[in-house]
Amino acid sequence: MKKITIAIDGHSSCGKSTMAKDLAREVGYVYVDTGAMYRSVTLFALRNGLFTDDDINEEELRRRMPEIHISFKFNPETGRPDTYLNGELVEKDIRTMEVSNKVSPIATLGFVREAMVAQQQQMGKDKGVVMDGRDIGTTVFPDAELKVFVTASAEVRAQRRYDELKAKGMDADFDDILKNVQERDYIDSHREVSPLRKADDAIELDNSHMTIPEQKQWLLDRFNEAVNG
């Protein structure tokens, strides 16, 4: 069976990562969570004092970008890949609201996106990869054989994020999360470099009222069509 590249883009907290991870595991592909990569850069910036209030020390971050190496290792206990920043497991650290509130400004920086896109393209050069993010089908892999654009209402996405954080035993406030989701939508869609938009040849999925098994089956069907078509 031929190997293809699968690009899944969409709004924050719309479940695209869950769909992508499940598909990768189902078909034996490599999964890359590009959102986790930008979150890792944000965590690095926070840990190294590169934020002053809401401002980023862009010059210092640009200088230190070569120090940032992000990788993914399969976790046999969860059946999913974990994110590593310079060899350190940061899967939980990058999911906090502190990181969520800072990640969009980091992701708008051209030199950050350039560095991350280069790493992503290297990871996917041999095909057989499922990658999700904001600009995979438009910038990272414009020639991907299967492109999906996932969306859902802001309220549904905020509730999912709230439930996810509570399930992990982390503090969560629905109104704060909804505000964060709406702000990220605006920033992601209006940034100058690789803004979030649906690729012309992407298949759109609004999963506001779909269960996870239904989403999983829908994506598997699209994969089979792309591979056998």
Short mmCIF file of C-alpha atoms in Angstrom, two decimals:
data_model
loop_
_atom_site.label_atom_id
_atom_site.label_comp_id
_atom_site.label_asym_id
_atom_site.label_seq_id
_atom_site.Cartn_x
_atom_site.Cartn_y
_atom_site.Cartn_z
CA MET A 1 0.00 0.00 0.00
CA LYS A 2 1.39 3.41 -0.95
CA LYS A 3 2.30 5.80 1.88
CA ILE A 4 0.81 9.27 1.88
CA THR A 5 1.11 12.51 3.83
CA ILE A 6 -1.93 13.54 5.87
CA ALA A 7 -2.34 17.20 6.87
CA ILE A 8 -4.97 18.03 9.49
CA ASP A 9 -5.52 21.72 10.21
CA GLY A 10 -8.09 23.50 12.31
CA HIS A 11 -8.95 25.70 15.25
CA SER A 12 -7.55 25.16 18.74
CA SER A 13 -9.25 22.51 20.91
CA CYS A 14 -11.35 21.12 18.04
CA GLY A 15 -10.13 17.56 18.61
CA LYS A 16 -7.85 17.39 15.58
CA SER A 17 -4.93 16.02 17.62
CA THR A 18 -7.06 13.18 19.01
CA MET A 19 -8.25 12.34 15.49
CA ALA A 20 -4.72 12.51 14.10
CA LYS A 21 -3.21 10.36 16.87
CA ASP A 22 -5.93 7.72 16.53
CA LEU A 23 -5.53 7.53 12.76
CA ALA A 24 -1.74 7.30 12.97
CA ARG A 25 -1.98 4.43 15.44
CA GLU A 26 -4.68 2.69 13.36
CA VAL A 27 -2.72 2.78 10.08
CA GLY A 28 0.83 2.58 11.50
CA TYR A 29 1.90 6.10 10.52
CA VAL A 30 4.12 8.55 12.41
CA TYR A 31 2.16 11.26 14.24
CA VAL A 32 3.52 14.79 14.71
CA ASP A 33 1.71 17.29 16.96
CA THR A 34 2.91 20.65 15.62
CA GLY A 35 0.90 22.54 18.24
CA ALA A 36 3.02 20.81 20.89
CA MET A 37 6.11 22.12 19.10
CA TYR A 38 4.96 25.75 19.40
CA ARG A 39 3.93 25.10 22.99
CA SER A 40 7.44 23.77 23.66
CA VAL A 41 9.02 26.95 22.27
CA THR A 42 6.64 28.93 24.52
CA LEU A 43 7.65 26.85 27.54
CA PHE A 44 11.33 27.46 26.72
CA ALA A 45 10.66 31.21 26.51
CA LEU A 46 8.78 31.21 29.84
CA ARG A 47 11.48 29.21 31.61
CA ASN A 48 14.21 31.49 30.30
CA GLY A 49 12.53 34.76 31.23
CA LEU A 50 11.90 35.85 27.64
CA PHE A 51 8.48 37.33 28.46
CA THR A 52 8.15 40.78 30.06
CA ASP A 53 4.49 41.12 30.98
CA ASP A 54 2.91 40.36 27.57
CA ASP A 55 5.95 41.32 25.49
CA ILE A 56 8.40 38.79 24.06
CA ASN A 57 12.13 39.46 23.93
CA GLU A 58 12.20 38.57 20.23
CA GLU A 59 15.86 39.33 19.71
CA GLU A 60 16.94 36.97 22.50
CA LEU A 61 14.52 34.24 21.43
CA ARG A 62 15.77 34.48 17.84
CA ARG A 63 19.36 34.15 19.10
CA ARG A 64 18.47 31.09 21.18
CA MET A 65 16.33 29.22 18.64
CA PRO A 66 19.23 26.88 17.71
CA GLU A 67 19.10 25.63 21.34
CA ILE A 68 15.51 24.40 20.93
CA HIS A 69 15.18 20.79 19.81
CA ILE A 70 11.79 19.10 19.89
CA SER A 71 11.17 15.39 19.49
CA PHE A 72 8.40 12.86 20.03
CA LYS A 73 8.70 9.45 21.67
CA PHE A 74 5.99 6.79 21.70
CA ASN A 75 4.56 6.13 25.16
CA PRO A 76 3.52 2.45 25.36
CA GLU A 77 1.34 3.12 28.43
CA THR A 78 -0.89 5.69 26.70
CA GLY A 79 -0.36 4.37 23.17
CA ARG A 80 0.45 7.94 22.10
CA PRO A 81 3.58 10.00 21.51
CA ASP A 82 4.92 12.30 24.24
CA THR A 83 6.64 15.63 23.57
CA TYR A 84 10.28 16.18 24.57
CA LEU A 85 12.05 19.54 24.75
CA ASN A 86 15.83 19.11 24.56
CA GLY A 87 15.45 15.54 25.79
CA GLU A 88 13.14 16.41 28.70
CA LEU A 89 9.58 15.05 28.85
CA VAL A 90 7.33 18.16 28.82
CA GLU A 91 3.98 16.69 27.77
CA LYS A 92 2.20 17.93 30.92
CA ASP A 93 4.13 21.22 31.25
CA ILE A 94 3.10 22.42 27.78
CA ARG A 95 -0.65 21.87 28.41
CA THR A 96 -1.04 24.44 31.21
CA MET A 97 -3.15 27.60 30.82
CA GLU A 98 0.04 29.66 31.32
CA VAL A 99 1.45 28.19 28.11
CA SER A 100 -1.96 28.32 26.35
CA ASN A 101 -2.17 32.06 27.03
CA LYS A 102 1.27 32.75 25.53
CA VAL A 103 1.52 30.31 22.61
CA SER A 104 -0.30 32.32 19.91
CA PRO A 105 2.04 35.37 20.10
CA ILE A 106 5.04 33.01 19.91
CA ALA A 107 3.51 31.21 16.91
CA THR A 108 3.07 34.49 15.02
CA LEU A 109 6.84 35.10 14.94
CA GLY A 110 8.22 34.43 11.46
CA PHE A 111 11.59 33.09 12.64
CA VAL A 112 9.88 30.66 15.04
CA ARG A 113 7.57 29.34 12.31
CA GLU A 114 10.48 29.05 9.88
CA ALA A 115 12.44 26.92 12.37
CA MET A 116 9.45 24.73 13.24
CA VAL A 117 8.38 24.23 9.60
CA ALA A 118 11.91 23.09 8.75
CA GLN A 119 11.79 20.53 11.58
CA GLN A 120 8.29 19.40 10.52
CA GLN A 121 9.25 18.96 6.87
CA GLN A 122 12.26 16.91 7.93
CA MET A 123 10.01 14.67 10.08
CA GLY A 124 7.63 14.09 7.15
CA LYS A 125 10.06 13.73 4.28
CA ASP A 126 9.50 9.96 3.93
CA LYS A 127 5.67 10.22 3.93
CA GLY A 128 3.66 7.83 6.12
CA VAL A 129 3.02 10.75 8.46
CA VAL A 130 -0.04 12.35 10.06
CA MET A 131 0.58 15.95 11.08
CA ASP A 132 -1.84 18.39 12.64
CA GLY A 133 -1.61 22.12 13.24
CA ARG A 134 -2.66 25.44 11.72
CA ASP A 135 -0.71 25.59 8.43
CA ILE A 136 0.14 21.98 7.53
CA GLY A 137 -1.94 21.80 4.34
CA THR A 138 -1.12 25.36 3.27
CA THR A 139 2.56 25.81 4.19
CA VAL A 140 4.27 22.69 5.57
CA PHE A 141 2.90 20.09 3.14
CA PRO A 142 0.98 21.88 0.35
CA ASP A 143 1.22 18.69 -1.73
CA ALA A 144 -0.24 16.38 0.96
CA GLU A 145 -2.45 13.70 -0.54
CA LEU A 146 -5.11 14.11 2.17
CA LYS A 147 -5.94 17.47 3.74
CA VAL A 148 -8.62 17.92 6.39
CA PHE A 149 -9.79 21.16 8.00
CA VAL A 150 -11.50 20.61 11.36
CA THR A 151 -13.72 23.11 13.11
CA ALA A 152 -16.32 23.33 15.89
CA SER A 153 -18.08 26.14 17.76
CA ALA A 154 -15.97 28.10 20.28
CA GLU A 155 -18.27 27.03 23.13
CA VAL A 156 -17.99 23.34 22.27
CA ARG A 157 -14.20 23.64 22.02
CA ALA A 158 -13.95 25.48 25.36
CA GLN A 159 -16.03 22.78 27.04
CA ARG A 160 -13.78 20.05 25.61
CA ARG A 161 -10.67 21.86 26.86
CA TYR A 162 -12.28 22.36 30.28
CA ASP A 163 -13.19 18.66 30.53
CA GLU A 164 -9.68 17.65 29.42
CA LEU A 165 -7.97 19.79 32.07
CA LYS A 166 -10.34 18.64 34.84
CA ALA A 167 -9.77 15.00 33.86
CA LYS A 168 -6.03 15.59 34.35
CA GLY A 169 -6.67 17.07 37.80
CA MET A 170 -5.66 20.57 36.67
CA ASP A 171 -7.39 23.85 37.61
CA ALA A 172 -9.81 25.12 34.97
CA ASP A 173 -12.30 27.97 34.59
CA PHE A 174 -14.73 27.69 31.66
CA ASP A 175 -15.01 31.45 31.04
CA ASP A 176 -11.21 31.87 31.00
CA ILE A 177 -10.88 28.98 28.57
CA LEU A 178 -13.61 30.32 26.26
CA LYS A 179 -11.89 33.73 26.20
CA ASN A 180 -8.57 32.02 25.42
CA VAL A 181 -10.13 29.98 22.58
CA GLN A 182 -11.70 33.10 21.01
CA GLU A 183 -8.47 35.11 21.31
CA ARG A 184 -6.42 32.30 19.78
CA ASP A 185 -8.88 31.99 16.88
CA TYR A 186 -8.46 35.68 16.11
CA ILE A 187 -4.65 35.68 16.42
CA ASP A 188 -4.24 32.43 14.44
CA SER A 189 -6.46 33.70 11.62
CA HIS A 190 -4.99 37.21 11.41
CA ARG A 191 -1.24 36.67 11.77
CA GLU A 192 0.98 37.73 8.87
CA VAL A 193 2.94 34.48 8.58
CA SER A 194 1.02 31.30 7.66
CA PRO A 195 -2.39 32.34 9.01
CA LEU A 196 -4.92 29.64 9.82
CA ARG A 197 -7.07 29.05 6.76
CA LYS A 198 -8.63 26.12 4.97
CA ALA A 199 -6.56 24.91 2.01
CA ASP A 200 -8.49 25.04 -1.26
CA ASP A 201 -8.31 21.25 -1.63
CA ALA A 202 -9.01 20.40 2.04
CA ILE A 203 -12.11 18.49 3.18
CA GLU A 204 -13.91 20.41 5.94
CA LEU A 205 -15.29 18.67 9.03
CA ASP A 206 -17.43 20.42 11.64
CA ASN A 207 -17.33 17.97 14.54
CA SER A 208 -19.34 20.06 17.04
CA HIS A 209 -21.92 17.29 17.44
CA MET A 210 -19.83 14.19 16.68
CA THR A 211 -18.52 11.65 19.15
CA ILE A 212 -14.83 10.71 19.10
CA PRO A 213 -15.60 7.26 17.57
CA GLU A 214 -17.65 8.98 14.83
CA GLN A 215 -14.79 11.39 14.07
CA LYS A 216 -12.32 8.51 14.04
CA GLN A 217 -14.41 6.52 11.55
CA TRP A 218 -14.97 9.58 9.34
CA LEU A 219 -11.22 10.21 9.10
CA LEU A 220 -10.41 6.53 8.51
CA ASP A 221 -12.91 6.51 5.62
CA ARG A 222 -11.23 9.59 4.10
CA PHE A 223 -7.82 7.92 4.49
CA ASN A 224 -8.97 4.76 2.71
CA GLU A 225 -10.41 6.86 -0.12
CA ALA A 226 -7.13 8.77 -0.49
CA VAL A 227 -4.95 5.65 -0.45
CA ASN A 228 -7.14 3.58 -2.76
CA GLY A 229 -8.45 6.37 -4.95
#
